[in-house]
Amino acid sequence: MLWTAAGAAALGFLVALECAARHYGLPGPITHQAREVVFTPSLGPLLYAGLALTMVVLTWRQRFLALAVAIAVDVVFALVRWTIGADMEFGNGALWVVLGCAVVAVTRRTGRERVLLLKGVGLGLLLVAGHKTGDTWLLITAKTRPTVLDPYVATADHALGNPSWLIGRIVEATQPVSGHALHLVYGQLPLAAAVVGLYQLRHVVVERRFPRHHLVRTFLVIGLLGPAVYMIFPVVGPVFAYGAEGGSWAAADLWPGTIPPVGVPHSMPFDAVTPRNCMPSLHTAWATTLFVHTRKGSRTMRWAGAFWLVATLTATLGFGYHYGADLLAGVVFALTVEAAMRALARGWDRSATWLVAHGATVFALLLVSYRFLPRQMAAHPWLSGPLLVLVTASVVYGYLWTTRQWDSEAAPVPAPAPAPEPEPEPTPAEARPELV
């Protein structure tokens, strides 16, 4: 019943978002997904990542068969596209196989096997649909928010030392090596999440059930809730508001060479194309959850999670996509959502309530301070900067302390070792005779 309710809610949300996009003359997530059954996909690796998540419920023989069919279908599509001179891209075969698994589940499976296969299909499709939903959200933010609040965040960022300008200069000085490497990490974050999700779900085919909590759940919820904050706090980022990418809409061409002066913050008009997707930084939020979920993996997985977090933070600042204030909000947002998802999986209690309430309160205070206290923060950077870091660290510490308590409560208590049996006393006949 829970999975049915979640599926109905997700479908209803997608339909509502499709209608909203159509209202602004744009194709919605359902249209984009349906087009990729036949037409050129926009992101082939993401479709194969969705197929990989679906295959966690299949046996090894079924996995090899599904992958072979997907590749064969893509080869046929590639030949057709090459013949007619269309853009070459792959991924249609992966989507065909996922949809085929859904047909098999409905027509050839029954009981728990049908439910398990449908869960796998739903997980794979949700990963792809989540990306399409995010793209639609970004278009809607650009259409519905004609003004942006970048001057407020840029002023507040003086309290943190303007990290976007600093990292931007470093990345610019180390081009093209740093640019290519960071773009690869920044653009393939969904694929990295799929890899970690596969690692966490590797035992599903044996246990015939999904774990109560895994990375993909938190990833999707962050992508669902984050754009709602974009609508409240629209920000385009320094490379657009203060850089060459903003064109005639930019306040000035300052990024990353010149730090913007502290003035009177004001909202500024911007174009109807650039997404207002900075506050909070969802790339930071996703990379943070990726880091959290790799802490219990192998050493390679832990190092990969740490690398992806550091590289993502560097890319978001170095490319001018975010301010430092966005990153702090993204960390708090990620840990708050992750705490709520873990609490739902283990059972809600007082500690979960306090943790989620604390994270939500700090997140709201950050947004309020960026909006109404930016000049005061910029005028007293040695006080406001450490204070911003301190309140963010309080959420990190609260999450670590509370989740460790949860893990200790869930850990099985080892059974006491059995007491050693007393040695039998020797009988009189066995007793050693005394020496005379």
XYZ file of C-alpha atoms in Angstrom:
436
model
C 0.000 0.000 0.000
C 2.871 2.376 0.787
C 4.523 1.761 -2.592
C 1.169 2.213 -4.336
C 0.546 5.503 -2.535
C 4.058 6.733 -3.337
C 3.647 5.786 -6.995
C 0.279 7.533 -7.229
C 1.701 10.664 -5.605
C 4.698 10.685 -7.974
C 2.445 10.222 -11.005
C 0.132 13.000 -9.832
C 3.089 15.344 -9.334
C 4.420 14.577 -12.821
C 0.998 15.239 -14.359
C 0.708 18.545 -12.469
C 4.189 19.581 -13.591
C 3.354 18.583 -17.167
C 0.279 20.803 -17.073
C 2.264 23.699 -15.598
C 4.904 23.385 -18.310
C 2.246 23.245 -21.021
C 0.773 26.454 -19.585
C 4.037 28.205 -20.425
C 4.300 26.556 -23.834
C 6.974 24.061 -22.786
C 7.040 20.247 -22.948
C 6.885 18.651 -19.509
C 8.725 15.666 -18.012
C 6.204 13.111 -19.281
C 6.548 14.407 -22.846
C 10.348 14.389 -22.651
C 10.341 10.827 -21.313
C 7.875 9.582 -23.928
C 9.884 11.142 -26.763
C 12.998 9.217 -25.767
C 11.299 5.915 -26.536
C 11.884 6.692 -30.220
C 13.698 10.012 -30.613
C 17.274 10.915 -29.651
C 17.793 10.828 -25.861
C 19.238 13.870 -24.146
C 21.394 11.884 -21.708
C 22.158 8.271 -22.630
C 24.284 7.385 -19.549
C 21.381 8.339 -17.293
C 19.064 5.898 -19.097
C 21.569 3.098 -18.651
C 21.919 4.067 -14.991
C 18.153 3.624 -14.665
C 18.428 0.227 -16.353
C 21.189 -0.748 -13.913
C 18.939 0.119 -10.960
C 16.163 -1.981 -12.468
C 18.517 -4.924 -12.905
C 19.195 -5.184 -9.148
C 16.067 -7.362 -8.928
C 17.189 -9.682 -11.768
C 19.391 -12.737 -11.679
C 22.797 -12.622 -13.370
C 21.500 -14.528 -16.375
C 18.589 -12.087 -16.716
C 20.959 -9.127 -16.345
C 23.177 -10.273 -19.183
C 20.115 -10.891 -21.365
C 18.642 -7.443 -20.543
C 21.944 -5.684 -21.270
C 22.378 -7.564 -24.556
C 18.876 -6.597 -25.688
C 19.472 -2.943 -24.741
C 22.724 -2.792 -26.687
C 21.153 -4.526 -29.697
C 18.281 -2.027 -29.781
C 20.739 0.876 -29.524
C 22.776 -0.524 -32.415
C 19.654 -0.612 -34.581
C 18.767 2.981 -33.599
C 22.364 4.083 -34.290
C 22.261 2.583 -37.802
C 18.971 4.340 -38.547
C 20.266 7.678 -37.244
C 23.499 7.282 -39.225
C 21.491 6.565 -42.378
C 19.265 9.634 -42.062
C 22.022 11.900 -40.727
C 20.477 12.489 -37.269
C 22.377 13.208 -34.069
C 24.134 10.127 -32.728
C 23.195 9.227 -29.149
C 22.444 6.024 -27.250
C 20.003 5.112 -24.500
C 16.776 4.138 -26.277
C 17.572 0.464 -25.778
C 17.918 0.887 -22.021
C 14.506 2.567 -21.824
C 12.957 -0.169 -23.979
C 14.281 -2.882 -21.678
C 13.008 -1.109 -18.541
C 9.551 -0.775 -20.069
C 9.742 -4.408 -21.204
C 10.462 -5.464 -17.613
C 7.272 -3.660 -16.567
C 5.294 -5.597 -19.186
C 6.837 -8.870 -18.020
C 6.002 -8.059 -14.398
C 2.351 -7.465 -15.221
C 1.869 -10.362 -17.631
C 4.282 -13.098 -16.492
C 4.853 -12.573 -12.742
C 2.588 -12.961 -9.729
C 2.685 -12.216 -6.026
C 5.922 -11.039 -4.436
C 7.932 -11.567 -7.642
C 5.659 -9.171 -9.529
C 5.904 -6.556 -6.782
C 9.686 -6.846 -6.611
C 10.117 -6.465 -10.377
C 7.729 -3.497 -10.467
C 9.720 -1.865 -7.659
C 12.871 -2.259 -9.707
C 11.185 -0.759 -12.781
C 9.824 2.107 -10.709
C 13.237 2.838 -9.233
C 14.878 2.976 -12.661
C 12.160 5.162 -14.159
C 12.145 7.492 -11.140
C 15.848 8.193 -11.546
C 15.282 9.269 -15.148
C 12.007 11.049 -14.413
C 13.645 12.919 -11.547
C 16.195 14.381 -13.949
C 13.465 15.339 -16.428
C 11.425 16.865 -13.615
C 14.392 18.967 -12.544
C 14.858 20.280 -16.081
C 11.192 21.268 -16.243
C 11.373 22.967 -12.850
C 14.327 25.048 -14.018
C 12.432 26.240 -17.082
C 9.459 27.177 -14.934
C 11.634 29.191 -12.531
C 13.004 31.196 -15.452
C 9.510 31.885 -16.800
C 7.827 32.764 -13.502
C 10.550 34.746 -11.663
C 11.436 37.839 -13.740
C 13.691 39.259 -11.002
C 16.558 37.639 -9.077
C 18.117 38.260 -5.652
C 21.791 37.861 -6.563
C 22.886 41.227 -5.096
C 21.644 40.094 -1.688
C 23.586 36.814 -1.770
C 26.690 38.455 -3.275
C 26.693 40.990 -0.457
C 26.210 38.321 2.196
C 29.029 36.324 0.597
C 31.511 38.994 1.714
C 31.169 37.472 5.185
C 32.609 34.207 3.814
C 35.443 35.831 1.875
C 33.794 35.638 -1.571
C 34.838 32.006 -2.215
C 33.358 31.909 -5.721
C 35.734 34.670 -6.855
C 38.707 32.986 -5.188
C 38.076 29.465 -6.549
C 37.076 30.937 -9.905
C 40.511 32.516 -10.289
C 42.224 29.244 -9.373
C 40.194 27.252 -11.909
C 40.784 29.907 -14.565
C 44.531 29.790 -13.920
C 44.638 25.982 -14.248
C 42.601 25.675 -17.446
C 42.019 23.552 -19.488
C 42.888 20.569 -17.279
C 40.837 21.658 -14.271
C 37.894 22.685 -16.434
C 37.566 19.329 -18.212
C 37.970 17.307 -15.017
C 35.499 19.373 -12.983
C 32.929 19.447 -15.788
C 33.062 15.651 -15.916
C 32.440 15.359 -12.179
C 29.786 18.079 -12.139
C 27.804 16.685 -15.062
C 27.883 13.012 -14.080
C 26.599 13.363 -10.524
C 23.399 11.361 -11.273
C 25.543 8.556 -12.678
C 27.688 8.559 -9.519
C 24.530 8.338 -7.421
C 23.393 5.348 -9.481
C 26.731 3.603 -8.856
C 26.461 4.119 -5.085
C 22.818 3.059 -5.213
C 23.814 -0.137 -7.018
C 26.398 -0.826 -4.320
C 23.760 -0.442 -1.611
C 21.201 -2.548 -3.493
C 23.563 -5.351 -4.515
C 21.884 -7.879 -2.183
C 18.306 -7.240 -3.339
C 18.313 -10.173 -5.772
C 19.351 -12.542 -2.957
C 17.174 -11.178 -0.151
C 14.224 -10.557 -2.519
C 13.484 -7.230 -0.862
C 14.766 -3.656 -0.900
C 16.554 -2.105 2.092
C 14.463 0.294 4.127
C 16.743 3.232 3.287
C 19.177 3.884 0.450
C 20.713 6.781 -1.452
C 18.290 6.895 -4.377
C 15.355 7.719 -2.065
C 17.103 10.762 -0.597
C 18.411 11.804 -4.018
C 14.908 11.907 -5.468
C 13.371 13.750 -2.504
C 16.075 16.437 -2.651
C 15.344 16.921 -6.339
C 11.629 17.152 -5.564
C 11.794 19.679 -2.704
C 14.764 21.801 -3.759
C 13.158 23.582 -6.747
C 10.349 24.786 -4.479
C 12.960 26.893 -2.672
C 14.136 28.229 -6.039
C 10.689 29.730 -6.467
C 10.989 31.479 -3.073
C 14.592 32.634 -3.407
C 15.461 33.021 -7.143
C 19.219 33.373 -7.772
C 21.109 32.776 -11.037
C 24.732 32.715 -9.807
C 27.799 34.966 -10.144
C 28.819 33.852 -13.643
C 25.451 35.143 -14.910
C 24.709 38.076 -12.579
C 28.303 39.370 -12.503
C 29.977 37.648 -15.436
C 30.090 37.442 -19.212
C 27.500 34.645 -19.336
C 24.807 37.098 -18.247
C 25.220 39.279 -21.324
C 23.300 42.527 -21.187
C 21.346 41.318 -18.141
C 24.426 41.129 -15.901
C 24.886 43.857 -13.309
C 28.560 44.110 -14.334
C 31.317 41.958 -15.838
C 33.213 41.309 -12.585
C 33.458 37.535 -12.114
C 36.040 36.229 -11.352
C 38.460 39.129 -11.717
C 36.914 41.785 -9.472
C 34.982 41.336 -6.237
C 31.668 43.233 -6.363
C 31.555 46.243 -4.043
C 29.274 46.321 -1.023
C 26.293 48.482 -1.908
C 22.586 48.558 -1.267
C 21.198 45.131 -2.233
C 18.232 45.104 -4.570
C 16.401 42.681 -6.806
C 17.428 42.861 -10.447
C 15.565 41.837 -13.622
C 16.907 38.928 -15.612
C 16.081 36.993 -18.775
C 13.398 34.310 -19.092
C 15.886 31.564 -20.025
C 18.504 31.273 -17.268
C 17.334 28.970 -14.434
C 17.068 30.458 -10.939
C 18.695 27.370 -9.442
C 21.268 28.557 -6.903
C 19.616 28.746 -3.485
C 20.215 26.159 -2.153
C 22.931 24.431 -4.169
C 21.361 21.074 -4.990
C 24.614 19.804 -6.479
C 26.138 20.395 -3.048
C 23.160 18.700 -1.402
C 23.405 15.655 -3.670
C 27.178 15.404 -3.266
C 26.757 15.629 0.515
C 24.286 12.743 0.595
C 26.598 10.802 -1.732
C 29.405 11.351 0.782
C 27.198 10.308 3.724
C 26.038 7.092 2.066
C 29.565 6.019 1.122
C 30.821 6.169 4.711
C 29.764 2.557 5.365
C 31.105 1.190 2.101
C 34.478 -0.183 1.124
C 37.622 1.924 1.286
C 37.396 2.607 -2.444
C 33.800 3.708 -2.068
C 34.660 6.007 0.836
C 37.486 7.661 -1.079
C 35.277 8.049 -4.151
C 32.545 9.711 -2.085
C 35.030 12.146 -0.543
C 36.532 12.948 -3.948
C 33.127 13.583 -5.505
C 32.138 15.923 -2.678
C 35.331 17.991 -2.877
C 35.294 18.097 -6.683
C 31.611 19.105 -6.765
C 32.138 21.936 -4.267
C 35.122 23.130 -6.287
C 33.181 22.996 -9.549
C 30.120 24.832 -8.224
C 32.293 27.696 -7.023
C 35.000 27.583 -9.705
C 32.559 27.748 -12.614
C 30.638 30.606 -10.990
C 27.423 28.625 -10.705
C 27.035 29.279 -6.969
C 27.996 31.579 -4.136
C 29.543 30.309 -0.915
C 26.271 31.036 0.885
C 24.493 28.611 -1.466
C 26.831 25.792 -0.437
C 26.159 26.236 3.287
C 22.425 26.171 2.628
C 22.867 23.075 0.453
C 24.681 21.148 3.205
C 22.009 21.985 5.785
C 19.230 21.125 3.329
C 20.815 17.772 2.451
C 21.350 16.617 6.052
C 17.838 17.680 7.044
C 16.253 15.683 4.208
C 18.554 12.726 4.858
C 17.627 12.744 8.547
C 13.923 12.782 7.705
C 14.292 9.891 5.259
C 16.264 7.823 7.774
C 13.684 8.561 10.456
C 10.863 7.406 8.190
C 12.735 4.161 7.550
C 13.561 3.374 11.201
C 10.498 4.861 12.867
C 9.916 8.451 13.982
C 10.814 9.408 17.542
C 11.765 12.453 19.615
C 15.403 12.478 18.494
C 14.336 12.504 14.847
C 11.906 15.335 15.494
C 14.575 17.445 17.175
C 17.134 16.745 14.443
C 14.807 17.592 11.548
C 13.404 20.632 13.359
C 16.909 21.919 14.082
C 17.980 21.506 10.447
C 14.822 23.157 9.114
C 15.213 26.068 11.541
C 18.848 26.662 10.596
C 17.973 26.478 6.894
C 15.206 29.049 7.335
C 17.506 31.327 9.357
C 20.144 31.180 6.620
C 17.637 32.253 3.972
C 16.261 35.035 6.173
C 19.733 36.352 6.994
C 20.769 36.341 3.318
C 17.649 38.283 2.406
C 17.347 40.815 5.229
C 20.829 41.118 6.825
C 23.341 41.039 3.954
C 24.783 44.512 4.558
C 25.263 43.860 8.264
C 26.944 40.547 7.468
C 29.280 42.186 4.948
C 30.140 44.981 7.404
C 31.149 42.519 10.156
C 32.694 39.550 8.296
C 34.835 38.381 11.253
C 31.652 37.907 13.279
C 29.024 36.854 10.719
C 31.295 34.537 8.712
C 32.273 32.250 11.615
C 28.676 32.405 12.841
C 27.384 31.097 9.499
C 29.911 28.279 9.566
C 29.089 27.533 13.212
C 25.333 27.130 12.686
C 26.037 24.896 9.674
C 28.457 22.844 11.765
C 25.780 22.482 14.455
C 23.552 20.670 11.933
C 26.467 18.453 10.860
C 27.307 17.611 14.477
C 23.659 17.002 15.359
C 23.269 14.640 12.430
C 26.440 12.698 13.294
C 25.609 12.406 16.993
C 21.963 11.397 16.453
C 22.607 8.871 13.692
C 25.373 7.239 15.720
C 22.880 6.794 18.526
C 20.446 5.236 16.055
C 23.124 2.880 14.747
C 24.110 1.789 18.250
C 20.482 1.068 19.126
C 20.028 -0.968 15.934
C 23.256 -2.944 16.371
C 22.604 -6.496 17.622
C 23.707 -7.170 21.188
C 26.169 -10.074 21.258
C 24.967 -13.037 23.266
C 26.934 -13.672 26.491
C 29.493 -16.416 26.267
C 28.374 -19.615 28.022
C 29.904 -20.183 31.448
C 32.548 -22.924 31.484
C 31.320 -26.205 32.895
C 32.962 -27.219 36.205
C 35.409 -30.091 35.990
C 34.020 -33.307 37.558
C 35.549 -34.292 40.871
C 37.519 -37.582 40.752
C 35.881 -40.598 42.270
C 37.630 -42.444 45.148
C 38.731 -45.150 42.747
C 40.301 -42.547 40.503
C 41.944 -40.695 43.345
C 45.738 -40.843 43.406
C 46.990 -43.107 46.232
C 49.063 -41.451 48.899
C 52.710 -42.380 49.101
C 53.657 -44.248 52.213
